[in-house]
XYZ file of C-alpha atoms in Angstrom:
214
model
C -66.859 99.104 35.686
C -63.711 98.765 33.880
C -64.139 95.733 31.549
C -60.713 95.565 29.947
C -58.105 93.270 31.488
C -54.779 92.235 29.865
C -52.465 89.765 30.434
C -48.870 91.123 30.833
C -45.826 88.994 30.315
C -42.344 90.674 31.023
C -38.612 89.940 30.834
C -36.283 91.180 33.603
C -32.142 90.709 33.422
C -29.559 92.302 35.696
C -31.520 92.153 38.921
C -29.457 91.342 42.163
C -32.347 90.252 44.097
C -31.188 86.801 46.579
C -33.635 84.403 43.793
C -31.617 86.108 40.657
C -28.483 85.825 41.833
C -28.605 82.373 43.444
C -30.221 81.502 39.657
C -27.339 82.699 38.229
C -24.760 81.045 39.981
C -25.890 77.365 40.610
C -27.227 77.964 36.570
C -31.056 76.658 38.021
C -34.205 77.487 37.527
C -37.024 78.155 40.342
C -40.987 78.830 40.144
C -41.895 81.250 43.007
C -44.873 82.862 44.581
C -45.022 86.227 44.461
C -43.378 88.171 47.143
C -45.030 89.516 50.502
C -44.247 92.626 51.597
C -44.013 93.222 55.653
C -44.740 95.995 57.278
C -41.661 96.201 58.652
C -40.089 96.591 55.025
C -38.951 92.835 54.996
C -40.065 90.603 52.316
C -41.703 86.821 52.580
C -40.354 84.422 49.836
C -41.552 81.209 48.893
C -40.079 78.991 45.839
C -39.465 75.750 44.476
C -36.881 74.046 43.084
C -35.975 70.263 41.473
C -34.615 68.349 43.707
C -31.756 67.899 41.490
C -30.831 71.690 42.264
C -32.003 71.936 45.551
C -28.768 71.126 47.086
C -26.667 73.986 45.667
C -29.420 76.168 45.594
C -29.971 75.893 49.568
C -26.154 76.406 49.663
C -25.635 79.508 48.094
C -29.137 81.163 49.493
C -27.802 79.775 53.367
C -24.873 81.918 52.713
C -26.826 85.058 51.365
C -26.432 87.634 54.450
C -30.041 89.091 52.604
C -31.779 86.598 53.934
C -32.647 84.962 56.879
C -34.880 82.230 58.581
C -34.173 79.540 55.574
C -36.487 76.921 55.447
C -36.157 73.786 52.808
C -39.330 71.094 52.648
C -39.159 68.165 49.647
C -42.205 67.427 48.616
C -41.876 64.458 45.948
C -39.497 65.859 43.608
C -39.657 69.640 44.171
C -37.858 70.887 47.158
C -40.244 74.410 48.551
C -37.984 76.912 50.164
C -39.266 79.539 52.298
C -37.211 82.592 54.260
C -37.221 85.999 54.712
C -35.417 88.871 52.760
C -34.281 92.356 53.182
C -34.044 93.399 49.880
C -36.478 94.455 47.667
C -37.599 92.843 44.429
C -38.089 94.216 41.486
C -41.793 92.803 40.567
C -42.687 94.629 44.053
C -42.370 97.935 42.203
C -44.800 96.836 39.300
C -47.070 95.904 42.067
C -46.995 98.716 43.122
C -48.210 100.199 40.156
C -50.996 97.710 39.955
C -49.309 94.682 38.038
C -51.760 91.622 39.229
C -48.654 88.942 39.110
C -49.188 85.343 38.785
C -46.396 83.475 38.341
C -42.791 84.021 38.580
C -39.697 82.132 37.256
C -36.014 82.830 37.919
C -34.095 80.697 35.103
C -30.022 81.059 35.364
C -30.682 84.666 36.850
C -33.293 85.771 34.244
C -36.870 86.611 35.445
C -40.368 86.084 33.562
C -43.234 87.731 35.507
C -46.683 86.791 33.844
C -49.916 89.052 35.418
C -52.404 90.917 34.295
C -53.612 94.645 34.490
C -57.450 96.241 34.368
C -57.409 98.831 31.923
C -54.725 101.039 29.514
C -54.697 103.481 32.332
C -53.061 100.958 34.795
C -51.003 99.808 31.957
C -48.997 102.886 31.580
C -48.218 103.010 35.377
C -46.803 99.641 35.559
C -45.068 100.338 32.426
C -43.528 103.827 33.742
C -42.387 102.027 37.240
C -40.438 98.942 34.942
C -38.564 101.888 33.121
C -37.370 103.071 36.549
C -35.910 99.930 37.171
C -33.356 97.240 35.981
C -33.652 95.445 32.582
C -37.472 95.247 32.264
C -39.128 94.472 28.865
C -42.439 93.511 27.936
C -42.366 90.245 26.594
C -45.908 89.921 25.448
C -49.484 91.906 26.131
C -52.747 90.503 25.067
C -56.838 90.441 26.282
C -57.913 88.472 28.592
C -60.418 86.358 27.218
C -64.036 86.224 29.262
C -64.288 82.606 28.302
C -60.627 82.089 30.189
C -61.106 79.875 33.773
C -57.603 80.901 34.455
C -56.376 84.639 35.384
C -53.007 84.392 32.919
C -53.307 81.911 29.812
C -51.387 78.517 30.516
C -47.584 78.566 29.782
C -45.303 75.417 28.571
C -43.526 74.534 31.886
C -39.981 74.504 30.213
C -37.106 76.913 31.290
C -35.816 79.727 28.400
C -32.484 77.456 28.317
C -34.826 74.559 27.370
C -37.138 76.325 24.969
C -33.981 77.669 23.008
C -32.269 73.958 22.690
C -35.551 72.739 21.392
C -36.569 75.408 19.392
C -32.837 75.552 17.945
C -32.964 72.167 17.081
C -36.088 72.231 15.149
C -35.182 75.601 13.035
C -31.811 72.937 12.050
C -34.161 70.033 11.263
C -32.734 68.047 14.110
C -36.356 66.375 14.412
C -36.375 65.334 10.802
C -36.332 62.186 9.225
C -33.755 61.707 8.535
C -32.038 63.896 10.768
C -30.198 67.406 9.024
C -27.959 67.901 11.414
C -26.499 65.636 14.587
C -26.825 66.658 18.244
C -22.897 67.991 18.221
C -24.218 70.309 15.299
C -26.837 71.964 17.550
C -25.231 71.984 20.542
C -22.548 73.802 18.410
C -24.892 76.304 17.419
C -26.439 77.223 20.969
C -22.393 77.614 22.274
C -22.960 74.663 25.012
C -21.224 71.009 25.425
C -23.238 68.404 23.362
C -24.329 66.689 26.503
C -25.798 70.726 28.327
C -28.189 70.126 25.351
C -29.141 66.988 25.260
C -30.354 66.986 29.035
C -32.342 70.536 28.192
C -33.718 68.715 25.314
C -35.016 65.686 27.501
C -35.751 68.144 29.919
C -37.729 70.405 28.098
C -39.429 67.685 26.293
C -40.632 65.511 29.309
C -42.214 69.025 30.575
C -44.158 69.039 27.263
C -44.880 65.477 27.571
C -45.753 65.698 31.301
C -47.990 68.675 30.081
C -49.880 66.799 27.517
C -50.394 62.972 29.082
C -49.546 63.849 32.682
């Protein structure tokens, strides 16, 4: 029995999958299961979106010739969308190879795959079929704990947007008392309008907030 199992985190850009791209264009973020491969070569997806974003999301992945059979269910304030896809995705291929995924995010076009492999041996497979592909890099690798419940260690549920607004604002001192710089300052140093970070601020911290009390 193979007793080593690590937890893989990776990084993909440049992908044209139907998720990506629709990411990348309405400048959303969606959680997704991962992918189900048919016999038949087609592809189940399932996601979920705010409802905020579900509107232009659904528009631009309606008009996606890739897919078909689009189905959109709100469920408080997430909106699940199901369909089917004829192209490929790129965490099929580290599947493949025996990546174990867990959870997926598409953020403005930018993947985060987070998984886990049993044993160095696996490792190197999964790591020669991401070098095969587009953009893949490995974000993070670490042991999987015995005393874990979960199969991948718990993540903060903010988007990379979000994370780099809040972690850009405390490297300035924006958090301090008193305050080193003003919001125009950071929102100056991320390259966005004042008011883009101030709602990925809120955003990101009500996820934290949500993630502690909720």
């Amino acid at each position: 029995m193979i007793e080593e199992c690590l937890v893989v985190e990776f990084r993909v850009t440049g992908d044209d999958c139907p998720l990506a791209a629709a990411t990348r264009e309405t400048e959303t973020t969606v959680d997704a299961n991962p992918p189900q491969l048919r016999q038949d070569g087609n592809v189940l997806l399932q996601c979920s979106a705010s409802a905020s974003d579900a509107d232009a999301l659904a528009d631009v992945l309606d008009t996606d010739d890739r897919l078909r059979y689009l189905h959109a269910a709100r469920v408080d304030e997430r909106v699940n969308f199901r369909c089917l896809s004829k192209h490929p995705c790129v965490v099929q291929r580290l599947t493949d190879a025996g990546f174990m995924v867990e959870s997926l995010r598409y953020d403005e076009g930018e993947e985060r795959y987070t998984g886990a492999v049993v044993g160095r041996d696996v490792l190197e497979g999964v790591m020669a079929a991401a070098g095969e592909t587009v953009g893949v890099t490995l974000q993070r690798i670490y042991p999987l704990g015995s005393e874990d419940d979960q199969a991948v260690a718990e993540r903060w549920p903010f988007t990379t947007a979000q994370e780099e607004a809040m972690r850009t604002a405390y490297d300035l001192g924006y958090f301090e008392v008193p305050r080193r710089v003003d919001a125009g300052e950071v929102a100056d140093a991320l390259g966005v309008s004042k008011s883009a970070f101030l709602e990925r601020l809120r955003r990101g911290q009500a996820a934290v907030f949500d993630q502690l009390f909720g």
